[in-house]
mmCIF file of C-alpha atoms in Angstrom:
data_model
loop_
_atom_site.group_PDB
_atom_site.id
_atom_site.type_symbol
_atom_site.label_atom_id
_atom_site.label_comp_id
_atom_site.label_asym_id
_atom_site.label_seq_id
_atom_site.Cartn_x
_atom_site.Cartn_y
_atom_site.Cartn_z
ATOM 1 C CA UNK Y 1 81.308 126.384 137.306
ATOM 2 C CA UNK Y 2 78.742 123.521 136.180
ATOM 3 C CA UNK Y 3 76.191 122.174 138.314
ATOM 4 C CA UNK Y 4 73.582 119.830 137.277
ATOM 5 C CA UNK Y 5 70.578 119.952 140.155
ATOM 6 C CA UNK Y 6 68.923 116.036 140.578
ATOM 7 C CA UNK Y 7 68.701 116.081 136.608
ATOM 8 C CA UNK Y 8 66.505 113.125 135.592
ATOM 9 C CA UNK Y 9 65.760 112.190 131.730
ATOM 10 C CA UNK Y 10 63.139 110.062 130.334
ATOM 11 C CA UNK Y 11 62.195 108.929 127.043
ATOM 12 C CA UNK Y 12 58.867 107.655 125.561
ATOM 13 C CA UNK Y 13 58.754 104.257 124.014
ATOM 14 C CA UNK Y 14 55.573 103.126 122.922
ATOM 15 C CA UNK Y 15 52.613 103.734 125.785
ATOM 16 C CA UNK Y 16 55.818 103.489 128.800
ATOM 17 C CA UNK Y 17 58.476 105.974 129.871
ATOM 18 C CA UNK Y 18 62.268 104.733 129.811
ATOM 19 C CA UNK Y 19 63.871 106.191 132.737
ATOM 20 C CA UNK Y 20 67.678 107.074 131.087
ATOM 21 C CA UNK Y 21 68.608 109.390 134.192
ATOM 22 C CA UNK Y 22 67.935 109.608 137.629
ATOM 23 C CA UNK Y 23 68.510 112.132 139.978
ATOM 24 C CA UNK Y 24 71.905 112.844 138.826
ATOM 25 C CA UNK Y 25 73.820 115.764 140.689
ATOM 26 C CA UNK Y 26 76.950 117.023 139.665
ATOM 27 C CA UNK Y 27 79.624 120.440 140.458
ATOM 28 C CA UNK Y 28 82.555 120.949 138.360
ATOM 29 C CA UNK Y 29 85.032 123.407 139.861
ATOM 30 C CA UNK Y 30 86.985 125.613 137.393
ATOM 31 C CA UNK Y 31 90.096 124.038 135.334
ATOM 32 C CA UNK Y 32 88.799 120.912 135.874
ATOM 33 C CA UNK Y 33 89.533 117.390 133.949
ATOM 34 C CA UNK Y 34 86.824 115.105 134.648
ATOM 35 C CA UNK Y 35 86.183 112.074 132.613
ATOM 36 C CA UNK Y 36 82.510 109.971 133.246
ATOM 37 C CA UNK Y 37 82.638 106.369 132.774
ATOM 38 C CA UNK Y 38 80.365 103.203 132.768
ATOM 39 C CA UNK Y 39 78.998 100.332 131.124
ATOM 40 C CA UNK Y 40 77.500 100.873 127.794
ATOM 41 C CA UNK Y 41 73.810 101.895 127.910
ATOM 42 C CA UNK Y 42 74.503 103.521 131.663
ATOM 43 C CA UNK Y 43 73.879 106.941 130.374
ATOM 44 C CA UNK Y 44 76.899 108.940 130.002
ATOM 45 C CA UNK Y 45 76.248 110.288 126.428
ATOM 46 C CA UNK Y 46 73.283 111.473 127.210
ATOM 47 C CA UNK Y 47 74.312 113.363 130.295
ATOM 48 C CA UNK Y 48 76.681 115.041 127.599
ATOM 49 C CA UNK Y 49 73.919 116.029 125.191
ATOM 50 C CA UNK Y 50 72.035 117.649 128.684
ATOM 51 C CA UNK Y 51 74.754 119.884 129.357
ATOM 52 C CA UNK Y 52 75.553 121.001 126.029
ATOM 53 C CA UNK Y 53 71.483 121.403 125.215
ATOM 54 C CA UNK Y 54 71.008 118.647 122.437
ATOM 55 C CA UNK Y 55 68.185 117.126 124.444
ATOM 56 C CA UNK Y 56 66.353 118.605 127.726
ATOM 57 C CA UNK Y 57 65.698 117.452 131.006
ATOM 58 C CA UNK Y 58 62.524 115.777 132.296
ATOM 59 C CA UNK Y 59 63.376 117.344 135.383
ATOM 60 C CA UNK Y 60 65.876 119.109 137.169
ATOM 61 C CA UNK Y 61 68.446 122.469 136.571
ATOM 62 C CA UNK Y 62 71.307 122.758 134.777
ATOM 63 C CA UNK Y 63 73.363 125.821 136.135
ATOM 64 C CA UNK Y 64 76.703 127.100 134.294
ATOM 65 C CA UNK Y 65 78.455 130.182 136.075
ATOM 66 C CA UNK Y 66 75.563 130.681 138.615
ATOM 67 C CA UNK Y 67 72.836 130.785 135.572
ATOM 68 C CA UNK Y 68 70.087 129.037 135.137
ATOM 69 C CA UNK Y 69 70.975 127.434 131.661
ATOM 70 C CA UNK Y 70 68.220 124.582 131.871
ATOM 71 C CA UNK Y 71 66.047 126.115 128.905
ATOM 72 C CA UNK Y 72 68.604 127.636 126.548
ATOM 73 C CA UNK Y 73 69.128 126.180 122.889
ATOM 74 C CA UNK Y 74 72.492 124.713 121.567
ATOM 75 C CA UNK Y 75 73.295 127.789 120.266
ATOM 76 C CA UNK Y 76 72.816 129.774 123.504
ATOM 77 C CA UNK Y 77 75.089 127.730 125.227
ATOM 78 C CA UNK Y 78 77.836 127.798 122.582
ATOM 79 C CA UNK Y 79 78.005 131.429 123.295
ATOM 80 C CA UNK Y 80 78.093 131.089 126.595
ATOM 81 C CA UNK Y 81 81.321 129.396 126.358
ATOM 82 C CA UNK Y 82 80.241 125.432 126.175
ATOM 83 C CA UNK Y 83 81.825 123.505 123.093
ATOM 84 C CA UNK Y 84 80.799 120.247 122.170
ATOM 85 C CA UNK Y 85 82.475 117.794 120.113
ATOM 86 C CA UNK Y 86 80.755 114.748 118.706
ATOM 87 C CA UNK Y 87 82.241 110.931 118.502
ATOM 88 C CA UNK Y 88 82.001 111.159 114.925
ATOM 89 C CA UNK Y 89 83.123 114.876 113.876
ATOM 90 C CA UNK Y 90 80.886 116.209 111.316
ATOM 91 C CA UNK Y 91 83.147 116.421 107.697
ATOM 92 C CA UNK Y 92 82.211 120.302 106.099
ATOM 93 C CA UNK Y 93 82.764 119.788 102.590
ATOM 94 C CA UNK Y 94 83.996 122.983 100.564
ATOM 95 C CA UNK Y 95 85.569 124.178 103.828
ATOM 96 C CA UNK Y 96 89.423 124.054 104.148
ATOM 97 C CA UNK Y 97 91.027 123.602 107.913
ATOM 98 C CA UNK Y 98 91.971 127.221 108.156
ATOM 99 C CA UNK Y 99 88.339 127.786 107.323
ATOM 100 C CA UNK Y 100 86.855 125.796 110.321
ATOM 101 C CA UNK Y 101 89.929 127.386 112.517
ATOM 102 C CA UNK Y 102 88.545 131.150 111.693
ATOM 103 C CA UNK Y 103 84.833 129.667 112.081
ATOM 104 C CA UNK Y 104 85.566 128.975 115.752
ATOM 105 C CA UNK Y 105 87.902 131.783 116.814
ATOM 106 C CA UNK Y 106 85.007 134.497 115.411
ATOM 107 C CA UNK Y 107 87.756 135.969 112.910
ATOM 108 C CA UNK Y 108 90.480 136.104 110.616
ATOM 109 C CA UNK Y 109 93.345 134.202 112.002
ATOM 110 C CA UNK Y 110 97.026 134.828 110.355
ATOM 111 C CA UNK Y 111 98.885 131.891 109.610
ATOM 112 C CA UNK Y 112 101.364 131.773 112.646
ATOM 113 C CA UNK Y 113 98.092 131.575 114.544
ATOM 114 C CA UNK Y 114 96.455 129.228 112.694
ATOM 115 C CA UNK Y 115 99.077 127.083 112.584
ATOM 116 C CA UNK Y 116 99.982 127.130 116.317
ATOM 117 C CA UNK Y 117 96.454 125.769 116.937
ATOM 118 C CA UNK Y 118 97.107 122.682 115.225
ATOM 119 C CA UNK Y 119 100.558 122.563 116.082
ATOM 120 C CA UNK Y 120 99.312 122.233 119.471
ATOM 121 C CA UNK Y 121 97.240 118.883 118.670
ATOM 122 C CA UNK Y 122 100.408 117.675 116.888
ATOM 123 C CA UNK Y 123 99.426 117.765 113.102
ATOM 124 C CA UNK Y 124 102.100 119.848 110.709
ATOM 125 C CA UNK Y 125 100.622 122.835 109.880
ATOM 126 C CA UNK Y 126 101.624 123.510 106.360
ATOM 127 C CA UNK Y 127 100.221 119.664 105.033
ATOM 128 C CA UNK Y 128 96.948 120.809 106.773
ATOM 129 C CA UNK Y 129 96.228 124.550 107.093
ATOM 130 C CA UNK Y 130 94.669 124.762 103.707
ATOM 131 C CA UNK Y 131 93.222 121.045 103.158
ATOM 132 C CA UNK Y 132 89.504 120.606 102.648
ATOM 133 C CA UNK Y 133 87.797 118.900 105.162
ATOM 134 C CA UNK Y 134 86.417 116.182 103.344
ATOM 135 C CA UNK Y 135 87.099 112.537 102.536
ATOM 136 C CA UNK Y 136 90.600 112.724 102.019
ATOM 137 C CA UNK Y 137 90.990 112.980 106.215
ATOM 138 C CA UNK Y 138 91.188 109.910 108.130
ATOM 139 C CA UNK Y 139 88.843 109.748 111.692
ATOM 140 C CA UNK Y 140 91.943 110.517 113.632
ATOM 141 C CA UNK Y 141 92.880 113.592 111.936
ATOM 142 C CA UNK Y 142 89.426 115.020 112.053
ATOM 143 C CA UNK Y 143 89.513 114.550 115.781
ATOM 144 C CA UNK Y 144 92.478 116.254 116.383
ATOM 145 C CA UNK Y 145 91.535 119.423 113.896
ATOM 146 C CA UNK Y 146 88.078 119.774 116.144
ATOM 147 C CA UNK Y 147 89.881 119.907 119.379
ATOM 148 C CA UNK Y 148 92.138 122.418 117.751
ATOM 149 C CA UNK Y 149 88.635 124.186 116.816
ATOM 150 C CA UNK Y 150 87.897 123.967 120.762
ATOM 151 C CA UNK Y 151 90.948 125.893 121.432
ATOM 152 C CA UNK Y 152 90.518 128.267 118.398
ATOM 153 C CA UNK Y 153 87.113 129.245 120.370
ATOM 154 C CA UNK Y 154 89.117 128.916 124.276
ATOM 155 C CA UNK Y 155 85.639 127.552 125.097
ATOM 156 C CA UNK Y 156 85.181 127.584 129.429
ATOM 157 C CA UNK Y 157 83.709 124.332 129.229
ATOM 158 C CA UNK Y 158 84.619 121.661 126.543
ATOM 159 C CA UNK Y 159 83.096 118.293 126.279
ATOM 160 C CA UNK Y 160 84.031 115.619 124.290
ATOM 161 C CA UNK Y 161 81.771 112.120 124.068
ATOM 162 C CA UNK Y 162 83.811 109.315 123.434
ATOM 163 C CA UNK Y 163 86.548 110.741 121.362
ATOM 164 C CA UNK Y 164 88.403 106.859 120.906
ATOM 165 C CA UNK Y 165 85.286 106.683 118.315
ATOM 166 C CA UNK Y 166 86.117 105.318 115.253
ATOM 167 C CA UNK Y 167 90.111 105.729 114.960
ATOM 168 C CA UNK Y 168 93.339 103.368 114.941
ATOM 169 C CA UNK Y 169 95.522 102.549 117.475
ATOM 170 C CA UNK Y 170 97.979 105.002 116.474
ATOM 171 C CA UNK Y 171 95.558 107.794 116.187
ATOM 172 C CA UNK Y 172 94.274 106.981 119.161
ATOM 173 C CA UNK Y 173 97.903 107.487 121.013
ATOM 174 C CA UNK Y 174 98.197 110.887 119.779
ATOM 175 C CA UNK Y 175 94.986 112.036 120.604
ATOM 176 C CA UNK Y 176 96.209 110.578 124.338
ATOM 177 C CA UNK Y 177 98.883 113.248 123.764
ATOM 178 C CA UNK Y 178 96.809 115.614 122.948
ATOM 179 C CA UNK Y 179 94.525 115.543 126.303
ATOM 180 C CA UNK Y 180 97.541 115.275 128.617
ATOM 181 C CA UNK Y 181 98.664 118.481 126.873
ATOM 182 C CA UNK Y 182 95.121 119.677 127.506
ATOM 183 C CA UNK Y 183 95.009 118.540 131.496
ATOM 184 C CA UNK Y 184 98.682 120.107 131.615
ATOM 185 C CA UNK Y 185 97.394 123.625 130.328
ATOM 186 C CA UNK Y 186 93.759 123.745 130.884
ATOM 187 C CA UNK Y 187 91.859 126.659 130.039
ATOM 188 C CA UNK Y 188 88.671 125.516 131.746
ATOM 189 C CA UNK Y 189 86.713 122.640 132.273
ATOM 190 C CA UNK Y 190 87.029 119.814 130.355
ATOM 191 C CA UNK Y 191 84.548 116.393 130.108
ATOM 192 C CA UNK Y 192 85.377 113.708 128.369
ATOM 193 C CA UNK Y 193 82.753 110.667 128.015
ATOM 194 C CA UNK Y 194 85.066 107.431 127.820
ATOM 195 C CA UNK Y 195 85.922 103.916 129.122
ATOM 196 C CA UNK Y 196 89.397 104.014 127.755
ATOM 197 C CA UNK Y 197 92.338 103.424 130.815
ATOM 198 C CA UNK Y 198 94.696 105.755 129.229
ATOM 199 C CA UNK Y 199 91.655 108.552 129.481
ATOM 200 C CA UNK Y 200 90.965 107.768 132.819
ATOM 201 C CA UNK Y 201 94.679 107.873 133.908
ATOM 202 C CA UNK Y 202 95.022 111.618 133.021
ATOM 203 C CA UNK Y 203 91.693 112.379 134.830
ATOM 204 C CA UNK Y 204 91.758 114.856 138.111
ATOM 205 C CA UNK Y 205 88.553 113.063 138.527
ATOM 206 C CA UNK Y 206 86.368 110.538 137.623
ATOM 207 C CA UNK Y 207 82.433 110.360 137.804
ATOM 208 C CA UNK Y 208 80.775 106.631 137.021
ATOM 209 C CA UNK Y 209 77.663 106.167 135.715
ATOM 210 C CA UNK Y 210 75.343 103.006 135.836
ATOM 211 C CA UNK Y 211 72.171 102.658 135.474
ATOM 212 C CA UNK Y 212 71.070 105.881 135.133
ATOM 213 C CA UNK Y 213 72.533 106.832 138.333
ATOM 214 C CA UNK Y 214 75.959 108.417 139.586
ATOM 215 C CA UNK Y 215 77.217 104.916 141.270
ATOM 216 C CA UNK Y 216 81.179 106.791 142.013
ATOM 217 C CA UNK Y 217 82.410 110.400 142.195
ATOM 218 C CA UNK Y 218 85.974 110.865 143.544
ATOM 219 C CA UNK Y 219 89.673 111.265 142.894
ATOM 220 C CA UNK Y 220 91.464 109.250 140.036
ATOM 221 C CA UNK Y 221 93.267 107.767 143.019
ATOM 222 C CA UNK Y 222 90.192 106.952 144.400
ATOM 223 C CA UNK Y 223 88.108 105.363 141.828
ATOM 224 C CA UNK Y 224 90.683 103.841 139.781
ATOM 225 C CA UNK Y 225 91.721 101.012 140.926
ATOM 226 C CA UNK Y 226 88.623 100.023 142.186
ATOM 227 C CA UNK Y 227 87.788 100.143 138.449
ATOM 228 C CA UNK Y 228 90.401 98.521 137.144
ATOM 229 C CA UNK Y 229 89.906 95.450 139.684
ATOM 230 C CA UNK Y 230 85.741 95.320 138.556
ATOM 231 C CA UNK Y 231 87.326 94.854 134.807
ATOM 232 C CA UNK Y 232 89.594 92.673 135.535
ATOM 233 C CA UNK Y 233 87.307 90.947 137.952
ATOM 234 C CA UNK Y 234 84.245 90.213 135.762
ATOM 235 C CA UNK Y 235 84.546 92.803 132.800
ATOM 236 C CA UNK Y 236 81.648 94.614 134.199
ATOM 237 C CA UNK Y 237 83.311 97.885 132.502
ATOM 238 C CA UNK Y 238 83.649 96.717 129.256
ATOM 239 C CA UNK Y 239 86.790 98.365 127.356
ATOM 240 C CA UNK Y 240 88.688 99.878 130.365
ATOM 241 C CA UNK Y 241 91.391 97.851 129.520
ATOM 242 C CA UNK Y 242 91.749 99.003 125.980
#
């Protein structure tokens, strides 16, 4: 279980503090599917970077599984079972897919199992198990190989910011397939930091963020429509629609 304790975040600029956060609060139960939305700027990304230990807190405690995790590193976390994965996913030049696959699980994977992790995210195995992950894959397929790295390591908590980064229409479809897979067999928690409608549509629950503050927190059936009507309304949530 996640819970984030009033967690506020502030950043210098010049001679004045920028308040990003404020007094957020937050409890995840287990084998959950939440998905945090806003307008651009309101915060969401860096809430991500909180939990997973990229930046710290100016105040407030960040609790995963009853522990105090407020002042452990990246790394820390990540063994804790919290997996992050980036909008842009980092390209490991040398390394071949099978390579990255074995990276996360902690050890030599046979082929069947290799190949049933990205199976799962819908790429064919044999045209990708041994390709290099460099330039040669497009933004779409290097999504869907990290998410089959989150499963390789069965992380308890997986967070993903903005994963429509960066990749085609059609990509972006079967990476939709891919998460309703995900909510239909969750091992865990899962975030995912997004404004897309199709990502909201799959959530059990969505959290929205403005301002630095939590402005909803309910259902999908809830918060929805409400959402839908602001961006149809006056657009206040840029990209819903998309």
């Amino acid at each position: 279980m996640l819970v984030l304790e009033h967690i506020s975040f502030d950043v210098q600029e010049g001679s004045d503090n920028k308040e990003i956060l404020h007094d957020v609060s937050l409890e995840t139960g287990s084998d959950s599917f939440l998905v945090i939305t806003g307008p651009n700027g309101g915060g969401k990304s860096t809430l991500a970077k909180l939990i997973m230990g990229i930046e710290r807190p100016t105040s407030g405690r960040i609790l995963w599984d009853g522990r105090d995790i407020t002042d452990l590193s990246i790394t820390e976390r990540a063994r804790l079972g919290i997996g992050f994965a980036f909008q842009q996913p980092v390209r490991f030049k040398g390394l071949t897919v099978r390579d990255l696959l074995e990276l996360a699980a902690g050890r030599t994977l046979d082929t069947a199992t290799a190949c049933a992790y990205l199976a799962e995210v819908g790429l064919c195995a044999r045209d990708y198990i041994d390709r290099e992950l460099s330039g040669s894959l497009s933004g779409g397929e290097l999504k869907r190989i990290e998410i089959a790295m989150m499963l390789a390591r069965n992380t308890k908590l997986t967070i993903f910011d903005e994963p429509e980064a960066g990749i085609d229409l059609w990509s972006f479809h079967k990476l939709i397939e891919v998460f309703e897979r995900m909510r239909e067999n969750t091992r865990g928690t899962v975030i995912i930091i997004s404004h897309q409608e199709r990502i909201l549509e799959i959530a059990d629950r969505i959290l929205v963020i403005a301002g630095g503050r939590i402005e909803r927190d309910g259902s999908r059936e809830e918060i929805l429509p409400a959402l839908l009507g602001a961006a149809d309304g006056c657009r206040h949530y840029r990209g819903v629609r998309s």
